[in-house]
């Protein structure tokens, strides 16, 4: 596959690549074009490597998998088949930029070479095992993918923190989505400021219009809901004050992906 690089002033990137883009890669038949901003900073080097990762991805097939899909060793070592089956990633941008398989590979490719900032907030950067395997593959040396069962994908838990004040008998609601099965949802909530002890509120978790769990909240004590094997679906956490006085609240929702287990 032929490759061209257009180095343009930063002001032209928006016109060539679209609003919000820092660079772009376009494939046209047997050729591809990278459009990158001019400059010598480390940021430009990372952008250039990211876009070249897209070119490499387009030129290197993974057997039995539609493009864009990275390289064979990367696909296996990164556990992409599992992430795809669980609904955590997609071949397109339907789940957002961070969840596009092509963008994950390009970001991994740049990080393996330069390190530094890693732009994916939900996925851990390539570790040494993945870096070694990918570099060996790129050098056309002997490569052995990490067995999928030996090292699950390294996902960063997503934590949502909300703090503030609840009015009398009012509620604070946090909506969130679970993209696939096997999700663990852990919620911790605390209410402070009531004049008397006892139950001062209620903590609920609902998914797909179904009540998952509801627990009372006592003054000054942390109430916890911890449920496994949830998803996919649309969910909400609701913290309700049952007192006729305002209260301070601290609400934390942690979402993680794990292997499914029986409940």
PDB file of C-alpha atoms in Angstrom, residues 7-260:
ATOM      1  CA  UNK A   7       2.363  18.260   6.527  1.00  0.00           C
ATOM      2  CA  UNK A   8       0.231  21.371   6.822  1.00  0.00           C
ATOM      3  CA  UNK A   9      -0.040  24.411   9.116  1.00  0.00           C
ATOM      4  CA  UNK A  10      -2.164  23.767  12.195  1.00  0.00           C
ATOM      5  CA  UNK A  11      -4.791  26.154  10.894  1.00  0.00           C
ATOM      6  CA  UNK A  12      -5.471  23.851   7.933  1.00  0.00           C
ATOM      7  CA  UNK A  13      -6.119  20.730  10.009  1.00  0.00           C
ATOM      8  CA  UNK A  14      -9.706  21.700  10.740  1.00  0.00           C
ATOM      9  CA  UNK A  15     -10.390  22.223   7.034  1.00  0.00           C
ATOM     10  CA  UNK A  16      -8.689  19.009   5.948  1.00  0.00           C
ATOM     11  CA  UNK A  17      -9.732  16.720   8.810  1.00  0.00           C
ATOM     12  CA  UNK A  18     -12.818  18.217  10.442  1.00  0.00           C
ATOM     13  CA  UNK A  19     -13.635  20.175  13.581  1.00  0.00           C
ATOM     14  CA  UNK A  20     -11.913  18.914  16.735  1.00  0.00           C
ATOM     15  CA  UNK A  21      -9.337  16.788  14.868  1.00  0.00           C
ATOM     16  CA  UNK A  22      -5.601  17.136  15.516  1.00  0.00           C
ATOM     17  CA  UNK A  23      -4.710  15.065  12.405  1.00  0.00           C
ATOM     18  CA  UNK A  24      -6.313  12.422  10.200  1.00  0.00           C
ATOM     19  CA  UNK A  25      -5.720   9.418   7.963  1.00  0.00           C
ATOM     20  CA  UNK A  26      -7.632   8.712   4.771  1.00  0.00           C
ATOM     21  CA  UNK A  27      -7.487   5.549   2.706  1.00  0.00           C
ATOM     22  CA  UNK A  28      -8.325   5.538  -1.002  1.00  0.00           C
ATOM     23  CA  UNK A  29      -8.057   2.112  -2.591  1.00  0.00           C
ATOM     24  CA  UNK A  30      -4.407   1.025  -2.572  1.00  0.00           C
ATOM     25  CA  UNK A  31      -3.097   4.281  -1.139  1.00  0.00           C
ATOM     26  CA  UNK A  32      -3.412   6.205   2.101  1.00  0.00           C
ATOM     27  CA  UNK A  33      -2.785   9.811   3.110  1.00  0.00           C
ATOM     28  CA  UNK A  34      -1.834  11.138   6.525  1.00  0.00           C
ATOM     29  CA  UNK A  35      -2.549  14.796   7.208  1.00  0.00           C
ATOM     30  CA  UNK A  36      -0.509  16.064  10.178  1.00  0.00           C
ATOM     31  CA  UNK A  37       0.363  19.518  11.564  1.00  0.00           C
ATOM     32  CA  UNK A  38       3.803  21.026  11.034  1.00  0.00           C
ATOM     33  CA  UNK A  39       6.113  21.201  14.040  1.00  0.00           C
ATOM     34  CA  UNK A  40       8.890  19.469  15.968  1.00  0.00           C
ATOM     35  CA  UNK A  41       7.335  19.014  19.416  1.00  0.00           C
ATOM     36  CA  UNK A  42       6.886  15.616  21.068  1.00  0.00           C
ATOM     37  CA  UNK A  43       3.137  16.067  20.610  1.00  0.00           C
ATOM     38  CA  UNK A  44       3.621  16.202  16.811  1.00  0.00           C
ATOM     39  CA  UNK A  45       5.729  13.042  16.901  1.00  0.00           C
ATOM     40  CA  UNK A  46       2.991  11.232  18.822  1.00  0.00           C
ATOM     41  CA  UNK A  47       0.335  12.465  16.371  1.00  0.00           C
ATOM     42  CA  UNK A  48       2.427  11.305  13.406  1.00  0.00           C
ATOM     43  CA  UNK A  49       2.936   7.844  14.911  1.00  0.00           C
ATOM     44  CA  UNK A  50      -0.781   7.578  15.739  1.00  0.00           C
ATOM     45  CA  UNK A  51      -1.729   8.331  12.128  1.00  0.00           C
ATOM     46  CA  UNK A  52       0.927   5.926  10.814  1.00  0.00           C
ATOM     47  CA  UNK A  53      -0.648   3.308  13.070  1.00  0.00           C
ATOM     48  CA  UNK A  54      -3.843   3.707  11.032  1.00  0.00           C
ATOM     49  CA  UNK A  55      -1.855   3.127   7.822  1.00  0.00           C
ATOM     50  CA  UNK A  56      -0.215   0.031   9.275  1.00  0.00           C
ATOM     51  CA  UNK A  57      -3.600  -1.236  10.463  1.00  0.00           C
ATOM     52  CA  UNK A  58      -5.109  -0.808   6.994  1.00  0.00           C
ATOM     53  CA  UNK A  59      -2.211  -2.687   5.390  1.00  0.00           C
ATOM     54  CA  UNK A  60      -2.010  -5.636   7.844  1.00  0.00           C
ATOM     55  CA  UNK A  61      -4.946  -8.022   8.030  1.00  0.00           C
ATOM     56  CA  UNK A  62      -6.104 -10.159  10.941  1.00  0.00           C
ATOM     57  CA  UNK A  63      -7.493 -13.430   9.611  1.00  0.00           C
ATOM     58  CA  UNK A  64     -11.251 -13.727   9.912  1.00  0.00           C
ATOM     59  CA  UNK A  65     -11.706 -10.219  11.361  1.00  0.00           C
ATOM     60  CA  UNK A  66     -13.056  -7.185   9.522  1.00  0.00           C
ATOM     61  CA  UNK A  67     -10.946  -4.062   9.222  1.00  0.00           C
ATOM     62  CA  UNK A  68      -9.850  -1.985  10.995  1.00  0.00           C
ATOM     63  CA  UNK A  69      -8.403  -4.520  13.420  1.00  0.00           C
ATOM     64  CA  UNK A  70      -4.763  -3.791  14.212  1.00  0.00           C
ATOM     65  CA  UNK A  71      -2.233  -6.578  13.680  1.00  0.00           C
ATOM     66  CA  UNK A  72      -2.631 -10.310  14.516  1.00  0.00           C
ATOM     67  CA  UNK A  73      -0.437 -10.365  17.614  1.00  0.00           C
ATOM     68  CA  UNK A  74      -1.876  -7.083  18.893  1.00  0.00           C
ATOM     69  CA  UNK A  75      -5.456  -8.324  18.360  1.00  0.00           C
ATOM     70  CA  UNK A  76      -4.797 -11.500  20.363  1.00  0.00           C
ATOM     71  CA  UNK A  77      -2.576  -9.981  23.046  1.00  0.00           C
ATOM     72  CA  UNK A  78      -4.908  -7.023  23.666  1.00  0.00           C
ATOM     73  CA  UNK A  79      -7.907  -9.335  24.069  1.00  0.00           C
ATOM     74  CA  UNK A  80      -9.883  -7.509  21.371  1.00  0.00           C
ATOM     75  CA  UNK A  81     -12.151 -10.470  20.629  1.00  0.00           C
ATOM     76  CA  UNK A  82     -13.324 -10.512  24.242  1.00  0.00           C
ATOM     77  CA  UNK A  83     -13.824  -6.756  24.366  1.00  0.00           C
ATOM     78  CA  UNK A  84     -15.776  -6.869  21.114  1.00  0.00           C
ATOM     79  CA  UNK A  85     -17.986  -9.727  22.343  1.00  0.00           C
ATOM     80  CA  UNK A  86     -18.745  -7.817  25.557  1.00  0.00           C
ATOM     81  CA  UNK A  87     -19.768  -4.686  23.663  1.00  0.00           C
ATOM     82  CA  UNK A  88     -16.886  -2.601  25.020  1.00  0.00           C
ATOM     83  CA  UNK A  89     -15.415  -1.739  21.598  1.00  0.00           C
ATOM     84  CA  UNK A  90     -16.624  -1.382  18.020  1.00  0.00           C
ATOM     85  CA  UNK A  91     -15.158  -1.345  14.514  1.00  0.00           C
ATOM     86  CA  UNK A  92     -16.696   2.090  13.934  1.00  0.00           C
ATOM     87  CA  UNK A  93     -17.303   5.163  16.105  1.00  0.00           C
ATOM     88  CA  UNK A  94     -20.738   4.125  17.351  1.00  0.00           C
ATOM     89  CA  UNK A  95     -19.376   3.884  20.928  1.00  0.00           C
ATOM     90  CA  UNK A  96     -17.212   6.995  20.611  1.00  0.00           C
ATOM     91  CA  UNK A  97     -13.623   7.699  19.545  1.00  0.00           C
ATOM     92  CA  UNK A  98     -12.054   5.978  22.582  1.00  0.00           C
ATOM     93  CA  UNK A  99     -13.890   2.703  21.862  1.00  0.00           C
ATOM     94  CA  UNK A 100     -13.041   2.428  18.162  1.00  0.00           C
ATOM     95  CA  UNK A 101     -10.729  -0.555  17.547  1.00  0.00           C
ATOM     96  CA  UNK A 102      -8.750   1.333  14.917  1.00  0.00           C
ATOM     97  CA  UNK A 103      -8.121   4.242  17.287  1.00  0.00           C
ATOM     98  CA  UNK A 104      -7.112   1.918  20.133  1.00  0.00           C
ATOM     99  CA  UNK A 105      -4.502   0.245  17.913  1.00  0.00           C
ATOM    100  CA  UNK A 106      -3.183   3.590  16.639  1.00  0.00           C
ATOM    101  CA  UNK A 107      -2.914   4.956  20.181  1.00  0.00           C
ATOM    102  CA  UNK A 108      -1.183   1.756  21.357  1.00  0.00           C
ATOM    103  CA  UNK A 109       1.231   1.947  18.410  1.00  0.00           C
ATOM    104  CA  UNK A 110       2.225   5.521  19.254  1.00  0.00           C
ATOM    105  CA  UNK A 111       2.525   4.770  22.985  1.00  0.00           C
ATOM    106  CA  UNK A 112       4.722   1.697  22.420  1.00  0.00           C
ATOM    107  CA  UNK A 113       7.232   3.856  20.538  1.00  0.00           C
ATOM    108  CA  UNK A 114       7.143   7.103  22.514  1.00  0.00           C
ATOM    109  CA  UNK A 115       5.389   6.517  25.849  1.00  0.00           C
ATOM    110  CA  UNK A 116       4.127   9.746  27.391  1.00  0.00           C
ATOM    111  CA  UNK A 117       0.448  10.675  27.359  1.00  0.00           C
ATOM    112  CA  UNK A 118      -2.100   7.927  26.662  1.00  0.00           C
ATOM    113  CA  UNK A 119      -5.383   9.325  25.393  1.00  0.00           C
ATOM    114  CA  UNK A 120      -7.719   6.429  26.281  1.00  0.00           C
ATOM    115  CA  UNK A 121      -9.245   6.992  29.712  1.00  0.00           C
ATOM    116  CA  UNK A 122     -10.909   3.560  30.072  1.00  0.00           C
ATOM    117  CA  UNK A 123      -8.063   1.263  29.003  1.00  0.00           C
ATOM    118  CA  UNK A 124      -4.625   0.831  30.586  1.00  0.00           C
ATOM    119  CA  UNK A 125      -1.648   1.659  28.322  1.00  0.00           C
ATOM    120  CA  UNK A 126       0.315  -1.242  26.768  1.00  0.00           C
ATOM    121  CA  UNK A 127       2.379  -3.049  29.391  1.00  0.00           C
ATOM    122  CA  UNK A 128       5.848  -4.515  28.809  1.00  0.00           C
ATOM    123  CA  UNK A 129       4.493  -7.889  27.615  1.00  0.00           C
ATOM    124  CA  UNK A 130       2.317  -6.257  24.965  1.00  0.00           C
ATOM    125  CA  UNK A 131       5.071  -3.817  23.977  1.00  0.00           C
ATOM    126  CA  UNK A 132       7.571  -6.665  23.502  1.00  0.00           C
ATOM    127  CA  UNK A 133       5.122  -8.775  21.499  1.00  0.00           C
ATOM    128  CA  UNK A 134       4.074  -5.903  19.224  1.00  0.00           C
ATOM    129  CA  UNK A 135       7.614  -4.689  18.549  1.00  0.00           C
ATOM    130  CA  UNK A 136       8.689  -8.239  17.721  1.00  0.00           C
ATOM    131  CA  UNK A 137       5.777  -8.589  15.316  1.00  0.00           C
ATOM    132  CA  UNK A 138       6.566  -5.271  13.652  1.00  0.00           C
ATOM    133  CA  UNK A 139      10.176  -6.363  13.206  1.00  0.00           C
ATOM    134  CA  UNK A 140       8.960  -9.581  11.527  1.00  0.00           C
ATOM    135  CA  UNK A 141      10.593 -11.653  14.245  1.00  0.00           C
ATOM    136  CA  UNK A 142       9.058 -14.652  16.061  1.00  0.00           C
ATOM    137  CA  UNK A 143       5.946 -13.636  17.941  1.00  0.00           C
ATOM    138  CA  UNK A 144       3.697 -15.442  20.385  1.00  0.00           C
ATOM    139  CA  UNK A 145       0.445 -13.772  21.372  1.00  0.00           C
ATOM    140  CA  UNK A 146      -0.372 -13.803  25.055  1.00  0.00           C
ATOM    141  CA  UNK A 147      -3.044 -16.520  25.518  1.00  0.00           C
ATOM    142  CA  UNK A 148      -6.420 -14.761  25.963  1.00  0.00           C
ATOM    143  CA  UNK A 149      -7.151 -16.676  29.162  1.00  0.00           C
ATOM    144  CA  UNK A 150      -3.802 -15.874  30.744  1.00  0.00           C
ATOM    145  CA  UNK A 151      -4.084 -12.098  30.876  1.00  0.00           C
ATOM    146  CA  UNK A 152      -7.477 -10.416  30.566  1.00  0.00           C
ATOM    147  CA  UNK A 153      -7.717  -6.968  28.988  1.00  0.00           C
ATOM    148  CA  UNK A 154      -6.433  -4.315  31.385  1.00  0.00           C
ATOM    149  CA  UNK A 155      -9.408  -2.011  31.810  1.00  0.00           C
ATOM    150  CA  UNK A 156      -9.403   1.081  33.934  1.00  0.00           C
ATOM    151  CA  UNK A 157     -12.393   1.257  36.238  1.00  0.00           C
ATOM    152  CA  UNK A 158     -14.659   4.225  35.590  1.00  0.00           C
ATOM    153  CA  UNK A 159     -15.421   6.194  38.774  1.00  0.00           C
ATOM    154  CA  UNK A 160     -18.126   8.863  38.943  1.00  0.00           C
ATOM    155  CA  UNK A 161     -17.961  11.225  41.933  1.00  0.00           C
ATOM    156  CA  UNK A 162     -20.775  13.567  42.911  1.00  0.00           C
ATOM    157  CA  UNK A 163     -20.784  15.830  45.974  1.00  0.00           C
ATOM    158  CA  UNK A 164     -23.073  18.598  47.086  1.00  0.00           C
ATOM    159  CA  UNK A 165     -26.185  19.277  49.120  1.00  0.00           C
ATOM    160  CA  UNK A 166     -29.618  17.662  48.987  1.00  0.00           C
ATOM    161  CA  UNK A 167     -32.668  19.705  49.873  1.00  0.00           C
ATOM    162  CA  UNK A 168     -35.476  18.380  52.049  1.00  0.00           C
ATOM    163  CA  UNK A 169     -36.783  15.082  50.645  1.00  0.00           C
ATOM    164  CA  UNK A 170     -34.990  15.642  47.347  1.00  0.00           C
ATOM    165  CA  UNK A 171     -32.870  13.269  45.276  1.00  0.00           C
ATOM    166  CA  UNK A 172     -29.683  13.264  43.220  1.00  0.00           C
ATOM    167  CA  UNK A 173     -29.628  10.925  40.202  1.00  0.00           C
ATOM    168  CA  UNK A 174     -26.621   9.688  38.196  1.00  0.00           C
ATOM    169  CA  UNK A 175     -27.377   8.015  34.844  1.00  0.00           C
ATOM    170  CA  UNK A 176     -24.828   5.692  33.204  1.00  0.00           C
ATOM    171  CA  UNK A 177     -24.664   3.008  30.538  1.00  0.00           C
ATOM    172  CA  UNK A 178     -23.357  -0.567  30.627  1.00  0.00           C
ATOM    173  CA  UNK A 179     -22.145  -1.441  27.130  1.00  0.00           C
ATOM    174  CA  UNK A 180     -22.095  -5.218  27.600  1.00  0.00           C
ATOM    175  CA  UNK A 181     -22.515  -8.078  30.077  1.00  0.00           C
ATOM    176  CA  UNK A 182     -20.282  -8.920  33.020  1.00  0.00           C
ATOM    177  CA  UNK A 183     -20.217  -5.438  34.545  1.00  0.00           C
ATOM    178  CA  UNK A 184     -19.726  -4.790  38.235  1.00  0.00           C
ATOM    179  CA  UNK A 185     -21.369  -1.706  39.737  1.00  0.00           C
ATOM    180  CA  UNK A 186     -20.224  -0.511  43.170  1.00  0.00           C
ATOM    181  CA  UNK A 187     -21.941   2.491  44.749  1.00  0.00           C
ATOM    182  CA  UNK A 188     -20.977   4.206  48.013  1.00  0.00           C
ATOM    183  CA  UNK A 189     -23.079   7.033  49.456  1.00  0.00           C
ATOM    184  CA  UNK A 190     -22.980   9.112  52.630  1.00  0.00           C
ATOM    185  CA  UNK A 191     -25.344  11.761  53.993  1.00  0.00           C
ATOM    186  CA  UNK A 192     -24.231  14.288  56.611  1.00  0.00           C
ATOM    187  CA  UNK A 193     -25.905  17.133  58.462  1.00  0.00           C
ATOM    188  CA  UNK A 194     -29.125  15.671  59.849  1.00  0.00           C
ATOM    189  CA  UNK A 195     -29.852  16.758  63.403  1.00  0.00           C
ATOM    190  CA  UNK A 196     -30.856  13.314  64.681  1.00  0.00           C
ATOM    191  CA  UNK A 197     -29.490   9.825  64.114  1.00  0.00           C
ATOM    192  CA  UNK A 198     -31.168   6.996  62.263  1.00  0.00           C
ATOM    193  CA  UNK A 199     -32.198   6.509  58.642  1.00  0.00           C
ATOM    194  CA  UNK A 200     -31.801   9.750  56.701  1.00  0.00           C
ATOM    195  CA  UNK A 201     -32.083   8.561  53.104  1.00  0.00           C
ATOM    196  CA  UNK A 202     -32.237   5.757  50.579  1.00  0.00           C
ATOM    197  CA  UNK A 203     -29.868   4.547  47.852  1.00  0.00           C
ATOM    198  CA  UNK A 204     -31.255   2.811  44.754  1.00  0.00           C
ATOM    199  CA  UNK A 205     -29.765   1.279  41.601  1.00  0.00           C
ATOM    200  CA  UNK A 206     -31.994   0.602  38.591  1.00  0.00           C
ATOM    201  CA  UNK A 207     -31.106  -0.927  35.224  1.00  0.00           C
ATOM    202  CA  UNK A 208     -33.468  -1.112  32.246  1.00  0.00           C
ATOM    203  CA  UNK A 209     -36.328   0.176  34.419  1.00  0.00           C
ATOM    204  CA  UNK A 210     -35.822  -2.642  36.922  1.00  0.00           C
ATOM    205  CA  UNK A 211     -34.833  -2.154  40.573  1.00  0.00           C
ATOM    206  CA  UNK A 212     -31.480  -3.849  41.102  1.00  0.00           C
ATOM    207  CA  UNK A 213     -30.984  -2.985  44.763  1.00  0.00           C
ATOM    208  CA  UNK A 214     -32.227  -0.501  47.374  1.00  0.00           C
ATOM    209  CA  UNK A 215     -30.651   0.129  50.772  1.00  0.00           C
ATOM    210  CA  UNK A 216     -31.258   2.635  53.596  1.00  0.00           C
ATOM    211  CA  UNK A 217     -28.721   5.355  54.345  1.00  0.00           C
ATOM    212  CA  UNK A 218     -27.996   6.109  58.006  1.00  0.00           C
ATOM    213  CA  UNK A 219     -26.660   9.440  59.226  1.00  0.00           C
ATOM    214  CA  UNK A 220     -22.870   9.643  58.830  1.00  0.00           C
ATOM    215  CA  UNK A 221     -22.526   6.019  57.680  1.00  0.00           C
ATOM    216  CA  UNK A 222     -21.509   4.830  54.223  1.00  0.00           C
ATOM    217  CA  UNK A 223     -24.237   2.885  52.430  1.00  0.00           C
ATOM    218  CA  UNK A 224     -22.981   0.450  49.775  1.00  0.00           C
ATOM    219  CA  UNK A 225     -24.494  -1.388  46.850  1.00  0.00           C
ATOM    220  CA  UNK A 226     -22.174  -3.854  45.083  1.00  0.00           C
ATOM    221  CA  UNK A 227     -23.676  -5.903  42.253  1.00  0.00           C
ATOM    222  CA  UNK A 228     -21.942  -8.113  39.702  1.00  0.00           C
ATOM    223  CA  UNK A 229     -22.902  -9.482  36.284  1.00  0.00           C
ATOM    224  CA  UNK A 230     -24.976  -6.495  35.255  1.00  0.00           C
ATOM    225  CA  UNK A 231     -25.472  -5.201  31.712  1.00  0.00           C
ATOM    226  CA  UNK A 232     -25.945  -4.402  29.014  1.00  0.00           C
ATOM    227  CA  UNK A 233     -28.379  -1.598  29.667  1.00  0.00           C
ATOM    228  CA  UNK A 234     -29.145   1.923  30.777  1.00  0.00           C
ATOM    229  CA  UNK A 235     -28.904   2.405  34.523  1.00  0.00           C
ATOM    230  CA  UNK A 236     -29.350   5.064  37.186  1.00  0.00           C
ATOM    231  CA  UNK A 237     -28.186   5.566  40.748  1.00  0.00           C
ATOM    232  CA  UNK A 238     -30.522   7.619  42.940  1.00  0.00           C
ATOM    233  CA  UNK A 239     -29.656   9.021  46.368  1.00  0.00           C
ATOM    234  CA  UNK A 240     -32.801  10.220  48.140  1.00  0.00           C
ATOM    235  CA  UNK A 241     -33.043  12.309  51.299  1.00  0.00           C
ATOM    236  CA  UNK A 242     -35.950  11.259  53.533  1.00  0.00           C
ATOM    237  CA  UNK A 243     -35.499  14.142  55.997  1.00  0.00           C
ATOM    238  CA  UNK A 244     -37.188  17.538  56.050  1.00  0.00           C
ATOM    239  CA  UNK A 245     -33.823  19.292  56.275  1.00  0.00           C
ATOM    240  CA  UNK A 246     -30.948  19.746  53.838  1.00  0.00           C
ATOM    241  CA  UNK A 247     -27.982  17.351  53.985  1.00  0.00           C
ATOM    242  CA  UNK A 248     -24.535  17.199  52.456  1.00  0.00           C
ATOM    243  CA  UNK A 249     -23.903  14.150  50.293  1.00  0.00           C
ATOM    244  CA  UNK A 250     -20.971  12.209  48.872  1.00  0.00           C
ATOM    245  CA  UNK A 251     -21.828   9.723  46.096  1.00  0.00           C
ATOM    246  CA  UNK A 252     -19.335   7.487  44.258  1.00  0.00           C
ATOM    247  CA  UNK A 253     -20.175   5.066  41.443  1.00  0.00           C
ATOM    248  CA  UNK A 254     -17.482   2.642  40.245  1.00  0.00           C
ATOM    249  CA  UNK A 255     -17.931   0.599  37.042  1.00  0.00           C
ATOM    250  CA  UNK A 256     -15.635  -2.318  36.198  1.00  0.00           C
ATOM    251  CA  UNK A 257     -15.592  -5.146  33.681  1.00  0.00           C
ATOM    252  CA  UNK A 258     -14.990  -8.653  34.995  1.00  0.00           C
ATOM    253  CA  UNK A 259     -15.477 -12.223  34.018  1.00  0.00           C
ATOM    254  CA  UNK A 260     -19.100 -13.261  34.510  1.00  0.00           C
TER     255      UNK A 260
END
